[in-house]
Short mmCIF file of C-alpha atoms and ligand atoms in Angstrom, two decimals:
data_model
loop_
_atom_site.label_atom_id
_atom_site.label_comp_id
_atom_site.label_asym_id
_atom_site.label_seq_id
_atom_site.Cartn_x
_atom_site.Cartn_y
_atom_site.Cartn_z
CA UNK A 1 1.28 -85.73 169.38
CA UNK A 2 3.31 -84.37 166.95
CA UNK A 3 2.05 -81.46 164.30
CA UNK A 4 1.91 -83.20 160.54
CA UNK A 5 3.53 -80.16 159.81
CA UNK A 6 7.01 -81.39 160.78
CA UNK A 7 6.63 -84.54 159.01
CA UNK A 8 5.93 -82.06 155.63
CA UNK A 9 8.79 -79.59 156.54
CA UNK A 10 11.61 -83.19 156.96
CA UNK A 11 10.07 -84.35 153.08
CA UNK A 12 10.74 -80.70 152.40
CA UNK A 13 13.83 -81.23 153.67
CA UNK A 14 14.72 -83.85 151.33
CA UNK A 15 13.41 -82.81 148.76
CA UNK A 16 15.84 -79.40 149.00
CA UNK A 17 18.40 -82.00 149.97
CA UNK A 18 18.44 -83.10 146.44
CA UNK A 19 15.48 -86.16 146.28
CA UNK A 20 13.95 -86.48 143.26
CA UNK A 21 12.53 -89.61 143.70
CA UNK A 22 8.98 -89.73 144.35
CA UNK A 23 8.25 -93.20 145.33
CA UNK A 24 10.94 -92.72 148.28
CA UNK A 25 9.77 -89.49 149.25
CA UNK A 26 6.08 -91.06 149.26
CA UNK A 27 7.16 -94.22 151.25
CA UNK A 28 9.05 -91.73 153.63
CA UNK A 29 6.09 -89.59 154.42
CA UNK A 30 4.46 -92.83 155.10
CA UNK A 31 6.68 -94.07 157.76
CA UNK A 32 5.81 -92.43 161.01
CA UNK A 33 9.71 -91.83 162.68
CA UNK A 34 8.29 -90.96 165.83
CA UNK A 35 7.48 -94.50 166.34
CA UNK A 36 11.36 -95.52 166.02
CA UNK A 37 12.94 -93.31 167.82
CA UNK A 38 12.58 -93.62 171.87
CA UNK A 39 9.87 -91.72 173.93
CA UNK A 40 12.59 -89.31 174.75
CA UNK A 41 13.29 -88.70 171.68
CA UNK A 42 10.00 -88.42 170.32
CA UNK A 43 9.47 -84.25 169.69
CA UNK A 44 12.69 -84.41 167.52
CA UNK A 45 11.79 -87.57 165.21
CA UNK A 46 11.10 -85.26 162.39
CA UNK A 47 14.51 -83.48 162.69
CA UNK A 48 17.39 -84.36 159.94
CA UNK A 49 19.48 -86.07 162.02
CA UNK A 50 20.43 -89.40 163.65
CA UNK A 51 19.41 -90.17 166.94
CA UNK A 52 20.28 -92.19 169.68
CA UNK A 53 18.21 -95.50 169.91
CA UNK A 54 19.47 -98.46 172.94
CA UNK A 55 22.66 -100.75 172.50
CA UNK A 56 25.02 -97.51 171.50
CA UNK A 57 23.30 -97.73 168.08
CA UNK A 58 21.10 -94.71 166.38
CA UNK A 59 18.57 -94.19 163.67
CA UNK A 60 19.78 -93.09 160.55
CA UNK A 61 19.99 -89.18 159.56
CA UNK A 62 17.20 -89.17 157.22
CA UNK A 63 18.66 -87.45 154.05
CA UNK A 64 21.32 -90.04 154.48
CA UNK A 65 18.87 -93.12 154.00
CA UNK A 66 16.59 -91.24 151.43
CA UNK A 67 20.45 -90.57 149.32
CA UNK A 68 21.43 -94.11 150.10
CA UNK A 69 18.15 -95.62 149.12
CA UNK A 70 17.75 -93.49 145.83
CA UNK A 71 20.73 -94.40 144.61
CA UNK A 72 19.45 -98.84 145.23
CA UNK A 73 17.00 -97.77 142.62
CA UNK A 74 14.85 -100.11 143.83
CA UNK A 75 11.01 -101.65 142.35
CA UNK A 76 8.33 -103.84 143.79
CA UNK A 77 9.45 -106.92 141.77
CA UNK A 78 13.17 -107.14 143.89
CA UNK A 79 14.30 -107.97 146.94
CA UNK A 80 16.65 -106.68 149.17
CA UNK A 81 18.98 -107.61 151.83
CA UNK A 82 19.79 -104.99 154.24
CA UNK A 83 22.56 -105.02 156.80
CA UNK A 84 22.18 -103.68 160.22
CA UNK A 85 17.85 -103.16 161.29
CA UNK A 86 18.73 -100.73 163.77
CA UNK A 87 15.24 -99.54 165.35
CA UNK A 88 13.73 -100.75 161.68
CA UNK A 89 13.42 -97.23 160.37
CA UNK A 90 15.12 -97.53 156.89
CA UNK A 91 13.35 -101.33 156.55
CA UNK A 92 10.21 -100.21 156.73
CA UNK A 93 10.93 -97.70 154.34
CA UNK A 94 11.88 -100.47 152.00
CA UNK A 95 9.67 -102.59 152.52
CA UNK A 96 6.84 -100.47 150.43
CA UNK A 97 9.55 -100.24 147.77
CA UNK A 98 10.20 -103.68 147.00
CA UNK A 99 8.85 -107.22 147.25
CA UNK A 100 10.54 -108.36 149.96
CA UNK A 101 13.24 -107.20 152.50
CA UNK A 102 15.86 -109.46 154.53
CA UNK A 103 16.90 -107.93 157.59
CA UNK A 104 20.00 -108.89 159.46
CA UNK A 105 20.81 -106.96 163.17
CA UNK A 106 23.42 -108.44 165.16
CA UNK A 107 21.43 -106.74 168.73
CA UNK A 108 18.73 -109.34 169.29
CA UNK A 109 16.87 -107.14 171.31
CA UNK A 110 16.95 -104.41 168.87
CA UNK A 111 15.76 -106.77 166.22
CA UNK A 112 13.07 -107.92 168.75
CA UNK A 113 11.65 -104.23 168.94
CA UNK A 114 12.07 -103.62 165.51
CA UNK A 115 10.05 -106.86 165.01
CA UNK A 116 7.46 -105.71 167.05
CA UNK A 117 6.98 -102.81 165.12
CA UNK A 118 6.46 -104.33 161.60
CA UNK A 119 3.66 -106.42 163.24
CA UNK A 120 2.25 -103.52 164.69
CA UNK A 121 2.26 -101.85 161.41
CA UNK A 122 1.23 -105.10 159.43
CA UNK A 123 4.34 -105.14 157.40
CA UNK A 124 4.47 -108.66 156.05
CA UNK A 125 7.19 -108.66 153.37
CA UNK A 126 10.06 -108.21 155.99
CA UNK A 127 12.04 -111.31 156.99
CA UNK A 128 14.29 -110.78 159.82
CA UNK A 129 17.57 -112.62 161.52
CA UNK A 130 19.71 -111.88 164.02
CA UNK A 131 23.08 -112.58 163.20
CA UNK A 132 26.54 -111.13 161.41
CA UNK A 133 25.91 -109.29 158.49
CA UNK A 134 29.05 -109.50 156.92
CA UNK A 135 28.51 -113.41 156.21
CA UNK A 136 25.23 -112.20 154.50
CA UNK A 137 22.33 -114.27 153.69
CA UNK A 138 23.83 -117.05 151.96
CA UNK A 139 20.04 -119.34 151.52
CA UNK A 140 18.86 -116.16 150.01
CA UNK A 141 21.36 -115.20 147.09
CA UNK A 142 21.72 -113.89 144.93
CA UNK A 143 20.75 -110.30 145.89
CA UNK A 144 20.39 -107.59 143.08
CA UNK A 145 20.42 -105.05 145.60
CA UNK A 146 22.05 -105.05 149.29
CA UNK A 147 22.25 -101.95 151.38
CA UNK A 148 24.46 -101.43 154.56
CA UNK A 149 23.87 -99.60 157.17
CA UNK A 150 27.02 -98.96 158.95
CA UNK A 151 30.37 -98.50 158.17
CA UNK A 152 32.62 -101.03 156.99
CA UNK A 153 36.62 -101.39 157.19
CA UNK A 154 36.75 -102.24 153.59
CA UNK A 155 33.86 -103.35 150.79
CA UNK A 156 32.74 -107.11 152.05
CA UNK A 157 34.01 -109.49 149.77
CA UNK A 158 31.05 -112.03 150.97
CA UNK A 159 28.20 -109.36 150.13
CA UNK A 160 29.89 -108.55 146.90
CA UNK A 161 30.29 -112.41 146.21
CA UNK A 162 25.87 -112.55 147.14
CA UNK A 163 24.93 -109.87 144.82
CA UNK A 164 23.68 -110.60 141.73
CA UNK A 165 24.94 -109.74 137.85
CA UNK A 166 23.99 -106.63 137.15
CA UNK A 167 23.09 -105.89 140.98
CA UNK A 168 23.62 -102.85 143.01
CA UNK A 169 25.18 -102.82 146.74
CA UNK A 170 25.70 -99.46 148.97
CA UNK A 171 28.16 -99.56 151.77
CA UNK A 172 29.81 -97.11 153.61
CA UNK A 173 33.52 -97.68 154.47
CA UNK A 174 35.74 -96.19 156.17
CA UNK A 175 36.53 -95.59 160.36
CA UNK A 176 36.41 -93.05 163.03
CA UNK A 177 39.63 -91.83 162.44
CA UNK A 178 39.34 -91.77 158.32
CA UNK A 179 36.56 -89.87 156.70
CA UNK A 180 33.92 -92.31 155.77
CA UNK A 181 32.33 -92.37 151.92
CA UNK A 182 29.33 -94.17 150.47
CA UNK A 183 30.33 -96.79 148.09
CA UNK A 184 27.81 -97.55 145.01
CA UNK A 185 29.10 -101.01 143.68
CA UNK A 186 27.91 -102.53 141.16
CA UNK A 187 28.50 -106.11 140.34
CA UNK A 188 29.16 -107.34 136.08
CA UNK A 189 29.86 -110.40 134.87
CA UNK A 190 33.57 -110.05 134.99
CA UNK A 191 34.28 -107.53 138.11
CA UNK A 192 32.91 -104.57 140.04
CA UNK A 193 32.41 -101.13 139.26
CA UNK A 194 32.35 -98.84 142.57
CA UNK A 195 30.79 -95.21 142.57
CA UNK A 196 31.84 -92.88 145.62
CA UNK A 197 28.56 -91.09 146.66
CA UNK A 198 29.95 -88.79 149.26
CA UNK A 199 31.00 -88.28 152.59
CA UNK A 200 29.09 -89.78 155.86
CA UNK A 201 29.42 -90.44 159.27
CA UNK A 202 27.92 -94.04 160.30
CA UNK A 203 28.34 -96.08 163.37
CA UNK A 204 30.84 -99.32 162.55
CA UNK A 205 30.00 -102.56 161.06
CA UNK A 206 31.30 -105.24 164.24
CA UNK A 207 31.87 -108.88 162.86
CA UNK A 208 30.21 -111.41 165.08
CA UNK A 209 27.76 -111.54 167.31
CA UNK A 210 27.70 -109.23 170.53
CA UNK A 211 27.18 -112.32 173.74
CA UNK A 212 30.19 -114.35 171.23
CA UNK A 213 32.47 -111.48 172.09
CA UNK A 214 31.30 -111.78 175.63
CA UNK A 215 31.97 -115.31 175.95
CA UNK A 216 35.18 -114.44 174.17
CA UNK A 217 36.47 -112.04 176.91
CA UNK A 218 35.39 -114.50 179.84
CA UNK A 219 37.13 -117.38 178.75
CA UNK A 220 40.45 -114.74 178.07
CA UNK A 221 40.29 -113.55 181.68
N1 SAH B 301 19.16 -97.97 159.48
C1 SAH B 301 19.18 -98.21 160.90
C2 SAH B 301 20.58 -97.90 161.38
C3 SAH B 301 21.00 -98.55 162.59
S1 SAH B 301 22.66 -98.19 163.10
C4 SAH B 301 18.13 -97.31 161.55
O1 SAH B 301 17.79 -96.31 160.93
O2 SAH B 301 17.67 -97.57 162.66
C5 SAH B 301 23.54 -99.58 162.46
C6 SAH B 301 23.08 -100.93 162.94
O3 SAH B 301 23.95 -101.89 162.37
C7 SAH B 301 23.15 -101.11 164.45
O4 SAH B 301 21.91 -101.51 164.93
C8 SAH B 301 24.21 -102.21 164.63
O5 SAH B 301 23.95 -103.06 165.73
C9 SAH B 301 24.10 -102.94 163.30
N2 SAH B 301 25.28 -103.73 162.94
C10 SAH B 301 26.60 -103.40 163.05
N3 SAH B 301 27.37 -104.41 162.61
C11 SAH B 301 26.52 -105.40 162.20
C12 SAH B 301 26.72 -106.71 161.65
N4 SAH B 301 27.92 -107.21 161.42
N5 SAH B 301 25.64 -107.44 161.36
C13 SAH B 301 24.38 -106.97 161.59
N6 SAH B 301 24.14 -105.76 162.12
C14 SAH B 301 25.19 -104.97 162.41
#
């Protein structure tokens, strides 16, 4: 069981962090971490940092999604695409702060546990797909707001091409051996404005899906 008391210090946390939005901090306290992270891991969901989760992938640092999602500024009347589900932890946090979130993981069984846990929750504005993220959600666009979750080589000229006039995206970009920064971008009529947020440290973004590359090394050998 773990003490409420944690889950108060973390929104503490953020809130010393620099949060000043209360509709994230309020959906945050409402998402129960423990439940994303694996059993192991469990007596440490409330800490500030990222944590492994299976497939080489972790949950996000929370300060990191609560700064990422701030700056979305996101209502209940939009909807969002985000870009790498992970264990689901920064979805479900959308998902009570818009209408509707699509989900792309590129894992299928970390989408399928990630799945299991919006049902178990009864989140029903989440739409999920397993597939590349970088190609986006083409039947869906335009997007005014699109969200990444790990760290691209360069801003995706695909998601920049799905988001809408006037629409927000954050990416991170960069690699392991530069330092990585958050990108704001924001999408006009004629061209793009883009905002560095700060410094971070995210897993990459990997084109294509993970049995292709498989396939890809058998037929090589
Ligand atoms: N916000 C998630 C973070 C997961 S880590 C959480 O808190 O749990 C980043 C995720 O992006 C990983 O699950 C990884 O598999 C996924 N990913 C990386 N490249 C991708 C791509 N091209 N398309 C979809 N998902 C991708």
């Amino acid at each position: 069981m773990i003490p409420a008391s944690k889950k108060i210090r973390l929104i503490l946390d953020l809130r010393q962090g620099g949060i000043l939005d209360t509709a994230l901090l309020a959906a945050m306290e409402k998402v129960p971490r423990d439940d994303f992270v694996p059993e192991a891991f469990r007596d440490r969901a409330y800490e500030d940092t990222a944590l492994p989760i299976s497939h080489g992938q972790t949950i996000s640092q929370p300060l990191i999604v609560a700064k990422m999602l701030e700056a979305l500024n996101l209502n209940d009347r939009v909807k969002v695409l985000e870009i790498g589900t992970g264990s689901g932890y920064q979805t479900m946090i959308l998902s009570h702060l818009c209408r509707r979130v699509y989900t792309i993981e590129r894992h299928r069984p970390l989408l399928r546990e990630a799945e299991t846990r919006f049902d178990v929750m009864g989140r029903h504005n989440i739409t999920t797909r397993a597939g590349d993220g970088t190609l986006g959600w083409p039947e869906q666009e335009p997007f005014t707001h699109i969200v990444v979750s790990a760290a691209a080589p360069e801003i995706p000229p695909i998601l920049v091409d799905q988001l809408d006039v006037g629409g927000v995206m954050i990416v991170p970009v960069g690699d392991e051996r530069r330092e990585q920064r958050i990108f704001k971008v924001l999408r006009s009529e004629a061209d793009v404005e883009i905002e560095d947020i700060g410094p971070v440290r995210f897993l990459p973004l990997v084109s294509g899906m993970p049995d292709t590359a498989k396939r890809g090394r058998r037929a090589e050998a």
